[in-house]
């Protein structure tokens, strides 16, 4: 069993509350209010900026060229991921200047700074465990939601004429689901799982595993709070 699976099993209630949160369920159904999704995207943009910083910290914390390279690649992937947010927010009339000027909300600050603190006060493994609910969890959520696309379009896979599958184009959040269920993000998630095992090579004491479980549990709960923050944005 991978370290990720071990941590997930130890934190099963928190994990299920995160990946099956009301926000996620409504997003998959296509019933999530647009204003809620817009608020989420704005905050997630700032979230990704802080996660780029966290991966830069991972490079600093690294002791091998392989780990430095992985941190560099992860930083680049996060920067590329912001492109999705910029496309969607621009499509909905939110200019980039407004996006960047928006204040970070409490749940955004709580999780991102927790991750940075875990990295600063701990080692590289602590940092990657704190990142895992995002780097690995989003791929799991994408895989859970991907079948929902067929409920809104042509399951035969015929295109919409603009390079986007009809099922993606007809689901209100199809582009988001396609991003996180796609091959690129899935491969990045698998790499993150493998890196956790590499960093834990040689075994972990019971005390160390308990410490990592606490980090993972806290990070997972803070991710769920991030979903809830978006739901609470619209009265």
GROMACS .gro file of C-alpha atoms in nm:
model
  235
    1UNK     CA    1   0.000   0.000   0.000
    2UNK     CA    2   0.129   0.346  -0.087
    3UNK     CA    3   0.183   0.607   0.181
    4UNK     CA    4  -0.097   0.809   0.025
    5UNK     CA    5  -0.341   0.518   0.056
    6UNK     CA    6  -0.231   0.464   0.415
    7UNK     CA    7  -0.291   0.828   0.503
    8UNK     CA    8  -0.624   0.829   0.322
    9UNK     CA    9  -0.738   0.519   0.511
   10UNK     CA   10  -0.635   0.678   0.840
   11UNK     CA   11  -0.836   0.989   0.754
   12UNK     CA   12  -1.128   0.828   0.572
   13UNK     CA   13  -1.408   1.047   0.720
   14UNK     CA   14  -1.219   1.369   0.643
   15UNK     CA   15  -1.128   1.245   0.295
   16UNK     CA   16  -1.483   1.146   0.203
   17UNK     CA   17  -1.615   1.479   0.335
   18UNK     CA   18  -1.367   1.651   0.104
   19UNK     CA   19  -1.404   1.461  -0.223
   20UNK     CA   20  -1.782   1.424  -0.188
   21UNK     CA   21  -1.849   1.772  -0.053
   22UNK     CA   22  -2.175   1.940  -0.153
   23UNK     CA   23  -1.975   2.178  -0.374
   24UNK     CA   24  -1.824   1.884  -0.564
   25UNK     CA   25  -2.155   1.703  -0.597
   26UNK     CA   26  -2.335   2.009  -0.732
   27UNK     CA   27  -2.047   2.086  -0.966
   28UNK     CA   28  -2.067   1.734  -1.106
   29UNK     CA   29  -2.444   1.758  -1.147
   30UNK     CA   30  -2.408   2.093  -1.320
   31UNK     CA   31  -2.637   2.255  -1.060
   32UNK     CA   32  -2.374   2.461  -0.881
   33UNK     CA   33  -2.474   2.829  -0.901
   34UNK     CA   34  -2.251   3.021  -1.140
   35UNK     CA   35  -2.180   3.289  -0.879
   36UNK     CA   36  -2.051   3.021  -0.641
   37UNK     CA   37  -1.821   2.880  -0.908
   38UNK     CA   38  -1.697   3.228  -0.997
   39UNK     CA   39  -1.611   3.295  -0.632
   40UNK     CA   40  -1.432   2.960  -0.616
   41UNK     CA   41  -1.230   3.036  -0.929
   42UNK     CA   42  -1.119   3.375  -0.801
   43UNK     CA   43  -1.004   3.226  -0.472
   44UNK     CA   44  -0.849   2.925  -0.644
   45UNK     CA   45  -0.638   3.161  -0.855
   46UNK     CA   46  -0.485   3.300  -0.534
   47UNK     CA   47  -0.466   2.945  -0.398
   48UNK     CA   48  -0.251   2.843  -0.695
   49UNK     CA   49  -0.021   3.143  -0.652
   50UNK     CA   50   0.052   3.028  -0.297
   51UNK     CA   51   0.094   2.668  -0.412
   52UNK     CA   52   0.350   2.782  -0.667
   53UNK     CA   53   0.536   2.934  -0.371
   54UNK     CA   54   0.504   2.604  -0.185
   55UNK     CA   55   0.662   2.415  -0.472
   56UNK     CA   56   0.940   2.673  -0.489
   57UNK     CA   57   0.990   2.598  -0.118
   58UNK     CA   58   1.000   2.228  -0.207
   59UNK     CA   59   1.293   2.298  -0.438
   60UNK     CA   60   1.474   2.475  -0.153
   61UNK     CA   61   1.401   2.185   0.083
   62UNK     CA   62   1.519   1.925  -0.168
   63UNK     CA   63   1.851   1.746  -0.127
   64UNK     CA   64   1.866   1.565  -0.460
   65UNK     CA   65   1.855   1.679  -0.819
   66UNK     CA   66   1.557   1.451  -0.879
   67UNK     CA   67   1.355   1.624  -0.606
   68UNK     CA   68   1.460   1.969  -0.729
   69UNK     CA   69   1.352   1.871  -1.081
   70UNK     CA   70   1.017   1.743  -0.953
   71UNK     CA   71   0.957   2.070  -0.767
   72UNK     CA   72   1.045   2.269  -1.077
   73UNK     CA   73   0.805   2.065  -1.290
   74UNK     CA   74   0.527   2.098  -1.031
   75UNK     CA   75   0.572   2.476  -1.020
   76UNK     CA   76   0.547   2.492  -1.398
   77UNK     CA   77   0.233   2.276  -1.396
   78UNK     CA   78   0.066   2.505  -1.142
   79UNK     CA   79   0.150   2.813  -1.345
   80UNK     CA   80   0.002   2.642  -1.650
   81UNK     CA   81  -0.307   2.550  -1.447
   82UNK     CA   82  -0.378   2.916  -1.384
   83UNK     CA   83  -0.446   2.938  -1.758
   84UNK     CA   84  -0.772   2.746  -1.705
   85UNK     CA   85  -0.880   2.998  -1.442
   86UNK     CA   86  -0.789   3.291  -1.662
   87UNK     CA   87  -0.987   3.146  -1.955
   88UNK     CA   88  -1.296   3.080  -1.746
   89UNK     CA   89  -1.296   3.405  -1.551
   90UNK     CA   90  -1.240   3.609  -1.868
   91UNK     CA   91  -1.527   3.424  -2.034
   92UNK     CA   92  -1.751   3.529  -1.746
   93UNK     CA   93  -1.650   3.892  -1.758
   94UNK     CA   94  -1.389   3.901  -1.481
   95UNK     CA   95  -1.082   4.083  -1.614
   96UNK     CA   96  -0.740   3.969  -1.496
   97UNK     CA   97  -0.681   4.294  -1.308
   98UNK     CA   98  -0.995   4.234  -1.102
   99UNK     CA   99  -0.894   3.872  -1.043
  100UNK     CA  100  -0.551   3.968  -0.912
  101UNK     CA  101  -0.688   4.253  -0.702
  102UNK     CA  102  -0.947   4.037  -0.523
  103UNK     CA  103  -0.869   3.980  -0.155
  104UNK     CA  104  -0.784   3.632  -0.031
  105UNK     CA  105  -1.062   3.499   0.190
  106UNK     CA  106  -1.013   3.330   0.526
  107UNK     CA  107  -1.027   2.967   0.409
  108UNK     CA  108  -0.786   3.045   0.125
  109UNK     CA  109  -0.535   3.190   0.367
  110UNK     CA  110  -0.587   2.912   0.621
  111UNK     CA  111  -0.502   2.624   0.390
  112UNK     CA  112  -0.228   2.782   0.180
  113UNK     CA  113  -0.041   2.921   0.479
  114UNK     CA  114  -0.081   2.590   0.661
  115UNK     CA  115   0.094   2.419   0.371
  116UNK     CA  116   0.375   2.674   0.371
  117UNK     CA  117   0.413   2.644   0.748
  118UNK     CA  118   0.425   2.262   0.722
  119UNK     CA  119   0.708   2.299   0.474
  120UNK     CA  120   0.896   2.561   0.670
  121UNK     CA  121   0.874   2.382   1.005
  122UNK     CA  122   0.905   2.028   0.871
  123UNK     CA  123   1.091   1.850   0.596
  124UNK     CA  124   1.015   1.781   0.232
  125UNK     CA  125   0.788   1.489   0.321
  126UNK     CA  126   0.578   1.707   0.553
  127UNK     CA  127   0.539   1.959   0.274
  128UNK     CA  128   0.429   1.702   0.015
  129UNK     CA  129   0.186   1.539   0.257
  130UNK     CA  130   0.028   1.882   0.315
  131UNK     CA  131   0.008   1.934  -0.062
  132UNK     CA  132  -0.137   1.589  -0.130
  133UNK     CA  133  -0.509   1.666  -0.083
  134UNK     CA  134  -0.474   1.915  -0.367
  135UNK     CA  135  -0.213   1.754  -0.594
  136UNK     CA  136  -0.364   1.406  -0.566
  137UNK     CA  137  -0.718   1.476  -0.447
  138UNK     CA  138  -0.819   1.688  -0.746
  139UNK     CA  139  -0.733   1.400  -0.981
  140UNK     CA  140  -0.947   1.165  -0.772
  141UNK     CA  141  -1.232   1.416  -0.781
  142UNK     CA  142  -1.188   1.460  -1.156
  143UNK     CA  143  -1.211   1.083  -1.206
  144UNK     CA  144  -1.527   1.069  -0.993
  145UNK     CA  145  -1.692   1.350  -1.190
  146UNK     CA  146  -1.580   1.256  -1.540
  147UNK     CA  147  -1.874   1.016  -1.602
  148UNK     CA  148  -2.112   1.304  -1.524
  149UNK     CA  149  -2.008   1.470  -1.851
  150UNK     CA  150  -2.198   1.206  -2.046
  151UNK     CA  151  -2.519   1.316  -1.875
  152UNK     CA  152  -2.495   1.650  -2.054
  153UNK     CA  153  -2.387   1.557  -2.404
  154UNK     CA  154  -2.309   1.303  -2.670
  155UNK     CA  155  -2.152   0.993  -2.517
  156UNK     CA  156  -2.031   0.891  -2.863
  157UNK     CA  157  -1.755   1.150  -2.825
  158UNK     CA  158  -1.839   1.355  -3.134
  159UNK     CA  159  -1.691   1.701  -3.119
  160UNK     CA  160  -1.857   2.037  -3.081
  161UNK     CA  161  -1.668   2.182  -3.375
  162UNK     CA  162  -1.425   2.392  -3.170
  163UNK     CA  163  -1.194   2.119  -3.046
  164UNK     CA  164  -1.400   2.059  -2.731
  165UNK     CA  165  -1.599   1.736  -2.693
  166UNK     CA  166  -1.973   1.794  -2.707
  167UNK     CA  167  -2.022   1.640  -2.364
  168UNK     CA  168  -1.763   1.881  -2.221
  169UNK     CA  169  -1.909   2.180  -2.405
  170UNK     CA  170  -2.265   2.108  -2.291
  171UNK     CA  171  -2.184   2.056  -1.923
  172UNK     CA  172  -2.164   2.398  -1.751
  173UNK     CA  173  -1.841   2.293  -1.575
  174UNK     CA  174  -1.720   2.049  -1.837
  175UNK     CA  175  -1.391   2.226  -1.899
  176UNK     CA  176  -1.302   2.215  -1.529
  177UNK     CA  177  -1.391   1.845  -1.501
  178UNK     CA  178  -1.200   1.764  -1.819
  179UNK     CA  179  -0.893   1.945  -1.687
  180UNK     CA  180  -0.872   1.744  -1.365
  181UNK     CA  181  -0.977   1.410  -1.513
  182UNK     CA  182  -0.738   1.446  -1.806
  183UNK     CA  183  -0.421   1.251  -1.873
  184UNK     CA  184  -0.183   1.531  -1.777
  185UNK     CA  185  -0.327   1.593  -1.430
  186UNK     CA  186  -0.374   1.220  -1.371
  187UNK     CA  187  -0.007   1.159  -1.454
  188UNK     CA  188   0.098   1.441  -1.220
  189UNK     CA  189  -0.109   1.285  -0.943
  190UNK     CA  190   0.054   0.946  -0.996
  191UNK     CA  191   0.395   1.111  -0.983
  192UNK     CA  192   0.302   1.281  -0.654
  193UNK     CA  193   0.197   0.945  -0.505
  194UNK     CA  194   0.526   0.789  -0.614
  195UNK     CA  195   0.726   1.079  -0.471
  196UNK     CA  196   0.563   1.038  -0.131
  197UNK     CA  197   0.680   0.676  -0.129
  198UNK     CA  198   1.029   0.775  -0.235
  199UNK     CA  199   1.053   1.032   0.042
  200UNK     CA  200   0.931   0.774   0.293
  201UNK     CA  201   1.169   0.503   0.171
  202UNK     CA  202   1.332   0.314   0.458
  203UNK     CA  203   1.015   0.308   0.662
  204UNK     CA  204   0.842   0.537   0.907
  205UNK     CA  205   0.821   0.500   1.283
  206UNK     CA  206   0.475   0.491   1.440
  207UNK     CA  207   0.534   0.839   1.578
  208UNK     CA  208   0.637   0.974   1.239
  209UNK     CA  209   0.335   0.819   1.070
  210UNK     CA  210   0.109   0.973   1.335
  211UNK     CA  211   0.269   1.314   1.268
  212UNK     CA  212   0.213   1.282   0.893
  213UNK     CA  213  -0.144   1.165   0.951
  214UNK     CA  214  -0.214   1.483   1.148
  215UNK     CA  215  -0.071   1.695   0.866
  216UNK     CA  216  -0.278   1.510   0.606
  217UNK     CA  217  -0.595   1.524   0.814
  218UNK     CA  218  -0.560   1.897   0.875
  219UNK     CA  219  -0.487   1.974   0.510
  220UNK     CA  220  -0.785   1.766   0.398
  221UNK     CA  221  -1.021   1.944   0.638
  222UNK     CA  222  -0.891   2.280   0.517
  223UNK     CA  223  -0.958   2.175   0.156
  224UNK     CA  224  -1.319   2.096   0.248
  225UNK     CA  225  -1.342   2.437   0.415
  226UNK     CA  226  -1.228   2.590   0.087
  227UNK     CA  227  -1.524   2.430  -0.094
  228UNK     CA  228  -1.757   2.547   0.182
  229UNK     CA  229  -1.624   2.901   0.158
  230UNK     CA  230  -1.743   2.916  -0.203
  231UNK     CA  231  -2.088   2.780  -0.114
  232UNK     CA  232  -2.120   3.037   0.163
  233UNK     CA  233  -2.032   3.321  -0.075
  234UNK     CA  234  -2.388   3.337  -0.206
  235UNK     CA  235  -2.667   3.383   0.044
   0.00000   0.00000   0.00000
